[in-house]
CSV table of N, CA and C in Angstrom, one decimal:
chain,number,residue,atom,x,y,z
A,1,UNK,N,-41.3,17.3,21.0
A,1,UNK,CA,-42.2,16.8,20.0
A,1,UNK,C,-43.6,17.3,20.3
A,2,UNK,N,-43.8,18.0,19.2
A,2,UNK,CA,-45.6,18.6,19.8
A,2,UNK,C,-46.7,17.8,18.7
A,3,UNK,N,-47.5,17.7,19.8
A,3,UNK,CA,-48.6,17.0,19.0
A,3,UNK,C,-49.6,17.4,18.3
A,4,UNK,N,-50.3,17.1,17.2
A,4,UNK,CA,-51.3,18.3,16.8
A,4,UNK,C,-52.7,17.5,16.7
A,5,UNK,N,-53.5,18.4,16.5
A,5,UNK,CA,-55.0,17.4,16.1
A,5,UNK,C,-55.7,18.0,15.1
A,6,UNK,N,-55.5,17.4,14.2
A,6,UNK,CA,-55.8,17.9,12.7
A,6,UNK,C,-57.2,17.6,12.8
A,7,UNK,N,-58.3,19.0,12.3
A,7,UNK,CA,-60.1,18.2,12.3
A,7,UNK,C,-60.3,18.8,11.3
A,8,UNK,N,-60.3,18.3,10.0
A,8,UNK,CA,-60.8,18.5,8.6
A,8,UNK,C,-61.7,18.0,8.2
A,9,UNK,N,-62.7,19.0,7.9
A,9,UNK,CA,-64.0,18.1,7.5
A,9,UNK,C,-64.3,17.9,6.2
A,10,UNK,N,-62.7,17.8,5.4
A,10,UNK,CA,-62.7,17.0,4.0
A,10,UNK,C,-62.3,15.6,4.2
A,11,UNK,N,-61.0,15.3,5.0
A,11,UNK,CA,-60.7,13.9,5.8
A,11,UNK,C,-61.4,13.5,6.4
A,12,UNK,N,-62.5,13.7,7.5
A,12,UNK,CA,-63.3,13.0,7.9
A,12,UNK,C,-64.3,12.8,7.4
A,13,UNK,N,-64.9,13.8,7.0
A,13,UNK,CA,-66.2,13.8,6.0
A,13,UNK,C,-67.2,14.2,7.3
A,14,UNK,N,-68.6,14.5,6.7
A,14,UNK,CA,-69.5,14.8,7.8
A,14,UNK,C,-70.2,14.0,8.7
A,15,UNK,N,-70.1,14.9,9.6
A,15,UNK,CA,-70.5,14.1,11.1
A,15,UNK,C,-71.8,13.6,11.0
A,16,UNK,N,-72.2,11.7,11.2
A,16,UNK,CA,-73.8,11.5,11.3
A,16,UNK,C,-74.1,11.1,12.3
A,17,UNK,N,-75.7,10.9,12.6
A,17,UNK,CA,-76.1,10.8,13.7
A,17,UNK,C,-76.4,9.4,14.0
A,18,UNK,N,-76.4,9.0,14.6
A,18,UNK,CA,-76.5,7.1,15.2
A,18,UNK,C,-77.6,7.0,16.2
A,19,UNK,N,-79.0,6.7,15.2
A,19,UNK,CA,-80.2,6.3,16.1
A,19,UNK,C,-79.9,4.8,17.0
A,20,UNK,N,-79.9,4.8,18.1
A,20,UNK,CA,-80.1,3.1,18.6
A,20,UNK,C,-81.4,3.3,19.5
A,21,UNK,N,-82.0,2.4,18.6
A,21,UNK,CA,-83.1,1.6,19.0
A,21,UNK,C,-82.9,1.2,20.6
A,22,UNK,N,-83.8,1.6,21.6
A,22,UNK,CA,-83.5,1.0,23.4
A,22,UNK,C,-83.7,-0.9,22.9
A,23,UNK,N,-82.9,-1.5,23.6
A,23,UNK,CA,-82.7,-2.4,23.9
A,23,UNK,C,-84.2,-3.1,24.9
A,24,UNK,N,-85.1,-4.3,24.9
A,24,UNK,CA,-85.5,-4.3,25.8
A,24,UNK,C,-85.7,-6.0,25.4
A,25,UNK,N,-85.8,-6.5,26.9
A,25,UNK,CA,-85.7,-7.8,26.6
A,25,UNK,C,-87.0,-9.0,26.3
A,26,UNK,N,-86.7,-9.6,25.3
A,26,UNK,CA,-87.8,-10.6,24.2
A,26,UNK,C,-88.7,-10.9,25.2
A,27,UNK,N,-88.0,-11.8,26.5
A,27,UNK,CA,-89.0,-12.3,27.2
A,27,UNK,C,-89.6,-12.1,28.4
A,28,UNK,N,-89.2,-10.3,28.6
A,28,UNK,CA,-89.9,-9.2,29.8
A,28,UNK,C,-90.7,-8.9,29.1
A,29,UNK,N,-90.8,-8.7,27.7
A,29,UNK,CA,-92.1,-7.7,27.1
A,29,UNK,C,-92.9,-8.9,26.9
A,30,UNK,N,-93.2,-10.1,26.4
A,30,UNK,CA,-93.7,-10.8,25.8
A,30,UNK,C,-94.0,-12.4,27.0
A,31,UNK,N,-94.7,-12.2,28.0
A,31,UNK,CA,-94.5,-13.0,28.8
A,31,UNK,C,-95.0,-14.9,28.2
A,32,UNK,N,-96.1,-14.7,27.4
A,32,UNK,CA,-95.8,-16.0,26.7
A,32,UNK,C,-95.4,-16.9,26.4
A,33,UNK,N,-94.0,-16.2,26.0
A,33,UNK,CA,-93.0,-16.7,25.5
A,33,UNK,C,-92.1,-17.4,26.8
A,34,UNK,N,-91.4,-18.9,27.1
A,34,UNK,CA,-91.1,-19.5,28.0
A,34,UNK,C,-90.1,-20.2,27.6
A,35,UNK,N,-88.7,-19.8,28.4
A,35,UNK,CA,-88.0,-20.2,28.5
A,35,UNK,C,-87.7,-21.7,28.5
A,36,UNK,N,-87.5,-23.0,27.7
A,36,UNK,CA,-87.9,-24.2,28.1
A,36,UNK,C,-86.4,-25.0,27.6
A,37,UNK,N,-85.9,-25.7,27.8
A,37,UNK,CA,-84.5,-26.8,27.3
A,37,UNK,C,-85.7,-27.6,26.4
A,38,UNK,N,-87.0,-28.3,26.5
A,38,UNK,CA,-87.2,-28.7,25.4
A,38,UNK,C,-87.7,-28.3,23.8
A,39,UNK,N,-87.5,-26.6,23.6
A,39,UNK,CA,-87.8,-26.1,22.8
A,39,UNK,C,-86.5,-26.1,22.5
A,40,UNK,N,-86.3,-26.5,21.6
A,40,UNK,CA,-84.9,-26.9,20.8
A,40,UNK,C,-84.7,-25.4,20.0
A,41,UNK,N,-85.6,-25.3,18.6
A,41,UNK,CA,-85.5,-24.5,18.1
A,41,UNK,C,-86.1,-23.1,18.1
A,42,UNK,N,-86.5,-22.7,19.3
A,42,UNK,CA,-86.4,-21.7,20.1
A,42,UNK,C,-85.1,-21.0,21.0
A,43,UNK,N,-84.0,-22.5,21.3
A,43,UNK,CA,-83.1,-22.1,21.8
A,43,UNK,C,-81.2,-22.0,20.8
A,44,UNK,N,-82.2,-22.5,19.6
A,44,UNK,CA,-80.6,-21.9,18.4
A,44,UNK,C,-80.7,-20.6,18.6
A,45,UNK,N,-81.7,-19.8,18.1
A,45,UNK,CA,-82.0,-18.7,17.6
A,45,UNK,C,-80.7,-17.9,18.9
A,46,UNK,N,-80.3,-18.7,20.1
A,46,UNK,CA,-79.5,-17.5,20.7
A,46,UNK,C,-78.2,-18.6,20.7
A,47,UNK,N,-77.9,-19.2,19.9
A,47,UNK,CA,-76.4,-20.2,19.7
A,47,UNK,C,-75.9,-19.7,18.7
A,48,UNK,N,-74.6,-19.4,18.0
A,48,UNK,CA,-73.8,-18.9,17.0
A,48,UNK,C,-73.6,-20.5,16.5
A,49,UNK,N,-73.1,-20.1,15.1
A,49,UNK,CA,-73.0,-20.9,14.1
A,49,UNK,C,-71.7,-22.2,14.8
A,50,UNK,N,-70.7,-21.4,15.7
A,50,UNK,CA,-70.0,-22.3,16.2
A,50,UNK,C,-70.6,-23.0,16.9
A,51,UNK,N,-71.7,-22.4,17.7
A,51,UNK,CA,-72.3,-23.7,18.8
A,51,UNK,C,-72.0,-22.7,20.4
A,52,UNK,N,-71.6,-21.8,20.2
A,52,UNK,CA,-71.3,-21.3,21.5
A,52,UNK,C,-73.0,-20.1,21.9
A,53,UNK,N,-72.6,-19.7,23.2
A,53,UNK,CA,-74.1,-19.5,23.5
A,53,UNK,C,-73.4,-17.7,23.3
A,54,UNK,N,-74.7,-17.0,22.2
A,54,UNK,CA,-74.9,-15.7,22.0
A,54,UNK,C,-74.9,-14.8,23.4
A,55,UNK,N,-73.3,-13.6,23.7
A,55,UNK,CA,-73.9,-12.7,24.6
A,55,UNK,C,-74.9,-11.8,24.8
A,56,UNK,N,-75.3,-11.2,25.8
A,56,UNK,CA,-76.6,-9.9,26.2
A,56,UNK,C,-76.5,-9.3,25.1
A,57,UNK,N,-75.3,-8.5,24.8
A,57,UNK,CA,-75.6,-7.6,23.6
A,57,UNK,C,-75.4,-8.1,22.5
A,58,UNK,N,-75.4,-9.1,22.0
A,58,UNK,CA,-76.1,-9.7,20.6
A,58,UNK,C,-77.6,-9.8,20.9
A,59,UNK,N,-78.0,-10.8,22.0
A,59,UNK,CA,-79.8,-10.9,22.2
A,59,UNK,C,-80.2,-9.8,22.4
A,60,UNK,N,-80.0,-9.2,23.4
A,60,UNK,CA,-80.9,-8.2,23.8
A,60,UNK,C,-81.3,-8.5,25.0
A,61,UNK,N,-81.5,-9.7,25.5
A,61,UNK,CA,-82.2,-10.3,26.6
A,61,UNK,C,-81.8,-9.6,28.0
A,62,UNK,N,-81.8,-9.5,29.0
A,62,UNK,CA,-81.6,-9.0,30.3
A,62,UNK,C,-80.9,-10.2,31.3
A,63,UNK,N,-80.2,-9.6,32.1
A,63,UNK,CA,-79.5,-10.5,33.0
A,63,UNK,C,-80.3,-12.0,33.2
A,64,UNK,N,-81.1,-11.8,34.1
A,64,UNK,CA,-82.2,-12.8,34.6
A,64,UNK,C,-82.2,-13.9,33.6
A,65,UNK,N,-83.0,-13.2,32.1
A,65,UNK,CA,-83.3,-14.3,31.1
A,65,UNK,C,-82.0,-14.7,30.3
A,66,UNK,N,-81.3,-14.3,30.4
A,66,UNK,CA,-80.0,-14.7,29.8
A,66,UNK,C,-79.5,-15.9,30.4
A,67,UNK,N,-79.4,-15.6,31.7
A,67,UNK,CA,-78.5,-16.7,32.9
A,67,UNK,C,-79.6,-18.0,32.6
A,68,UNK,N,-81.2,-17.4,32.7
A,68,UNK,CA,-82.1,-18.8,32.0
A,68,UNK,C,-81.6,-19.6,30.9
A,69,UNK,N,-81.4,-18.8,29.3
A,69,UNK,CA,-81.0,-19.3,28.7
A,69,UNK,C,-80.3,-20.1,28.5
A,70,UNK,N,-78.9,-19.6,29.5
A,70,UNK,CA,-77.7,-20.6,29.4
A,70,UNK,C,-77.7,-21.5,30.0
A,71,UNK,N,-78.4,-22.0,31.2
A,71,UNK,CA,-79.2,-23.0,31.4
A,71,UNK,C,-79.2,-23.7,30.8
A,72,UNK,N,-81.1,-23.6,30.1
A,72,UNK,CA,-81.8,-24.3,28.9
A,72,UNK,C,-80.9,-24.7,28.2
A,73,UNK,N,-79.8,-23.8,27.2
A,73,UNK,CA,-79.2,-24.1,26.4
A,73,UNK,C,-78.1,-25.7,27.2
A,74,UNK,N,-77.7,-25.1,28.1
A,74,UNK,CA,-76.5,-26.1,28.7
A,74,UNK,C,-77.5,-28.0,29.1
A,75,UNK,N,-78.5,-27.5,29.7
A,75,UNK,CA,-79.8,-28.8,29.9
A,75,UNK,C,-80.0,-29.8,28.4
A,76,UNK,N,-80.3,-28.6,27.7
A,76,UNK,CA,-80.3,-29.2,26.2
A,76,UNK,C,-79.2,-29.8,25.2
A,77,UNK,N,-78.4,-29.7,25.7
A,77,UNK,CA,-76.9,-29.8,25.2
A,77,UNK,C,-77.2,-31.2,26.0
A,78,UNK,N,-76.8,-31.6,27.5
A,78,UNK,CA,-76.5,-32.2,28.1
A,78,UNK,C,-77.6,-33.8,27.4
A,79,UNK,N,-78.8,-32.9,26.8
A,79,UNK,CA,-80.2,-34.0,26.9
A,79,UNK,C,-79.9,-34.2,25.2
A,80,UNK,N,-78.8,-34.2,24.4
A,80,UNK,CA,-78.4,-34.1,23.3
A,80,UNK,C,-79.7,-33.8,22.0
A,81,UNK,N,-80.3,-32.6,22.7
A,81,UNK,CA,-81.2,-31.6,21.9
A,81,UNK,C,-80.5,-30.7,21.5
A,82,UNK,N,-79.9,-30.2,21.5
A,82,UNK,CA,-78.7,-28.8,20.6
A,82,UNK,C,-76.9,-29.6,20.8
A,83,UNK,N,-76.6,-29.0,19.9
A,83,UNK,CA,-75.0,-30.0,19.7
A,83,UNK,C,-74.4,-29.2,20.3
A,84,UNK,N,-73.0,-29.5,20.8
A,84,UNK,CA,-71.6,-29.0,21.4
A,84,UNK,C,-71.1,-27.9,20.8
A,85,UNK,N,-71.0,-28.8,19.3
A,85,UNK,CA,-70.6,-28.0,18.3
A,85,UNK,C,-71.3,-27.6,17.3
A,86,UNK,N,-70.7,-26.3,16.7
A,86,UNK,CA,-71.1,-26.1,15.1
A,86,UNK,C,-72.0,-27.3,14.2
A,87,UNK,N,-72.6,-27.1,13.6
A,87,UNK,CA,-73.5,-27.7,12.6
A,87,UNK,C,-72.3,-28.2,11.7
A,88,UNK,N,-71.4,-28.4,10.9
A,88,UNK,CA,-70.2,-28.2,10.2
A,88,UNK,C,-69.0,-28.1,10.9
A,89,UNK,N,-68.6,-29.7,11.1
A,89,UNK,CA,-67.4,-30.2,11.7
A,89,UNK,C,-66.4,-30.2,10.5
A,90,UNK,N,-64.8,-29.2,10.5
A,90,UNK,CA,-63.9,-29.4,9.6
A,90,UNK,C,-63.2,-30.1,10.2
């Protein structure tokens, strides 16, 4: 059985280029900004619609402030300032 590798550049179509923007994290550039469990709505912005806590590469955030986040977020949960769940219980 021989294998072949077909590279047609009518089937694929032409090759583009994929700018990515560097990653750099919200609260190393921006020292201001502080990580807190009683900023409620400061701490959605990194929860998904289920209620689960957003990974690195969705925020962008860096190890350090991430591990913060999940914290806050879990503090806030605990101090029933952000819910368990989703906004929309089926």
């Amino acid at each position: 059985m021989e294998l072949t590798n077909v590279t047609d550049q009518t089937t694929q179509g032409p090759m583009r280029r994929y700018y990515t923007r560097p990653r750099v994290c919200q609260f190393c550039t921006d020292h201001s900004v502080v990580i807190d469990y009683k900023q409620a709505e400061v701490l959605r912005r990194y929860i998904s619609d289920d209620g689960k806590i957003r990974p690195r590469r969705q925020t962008g955030t860096c190890a350090k402030h991430q591990r913060e986040l999940a914290r806050a977020i879990k503090r806030a949960r605990h101090l029933a300032l952000l819910p368990f769940t989703g906004e929309i219980l089926r």
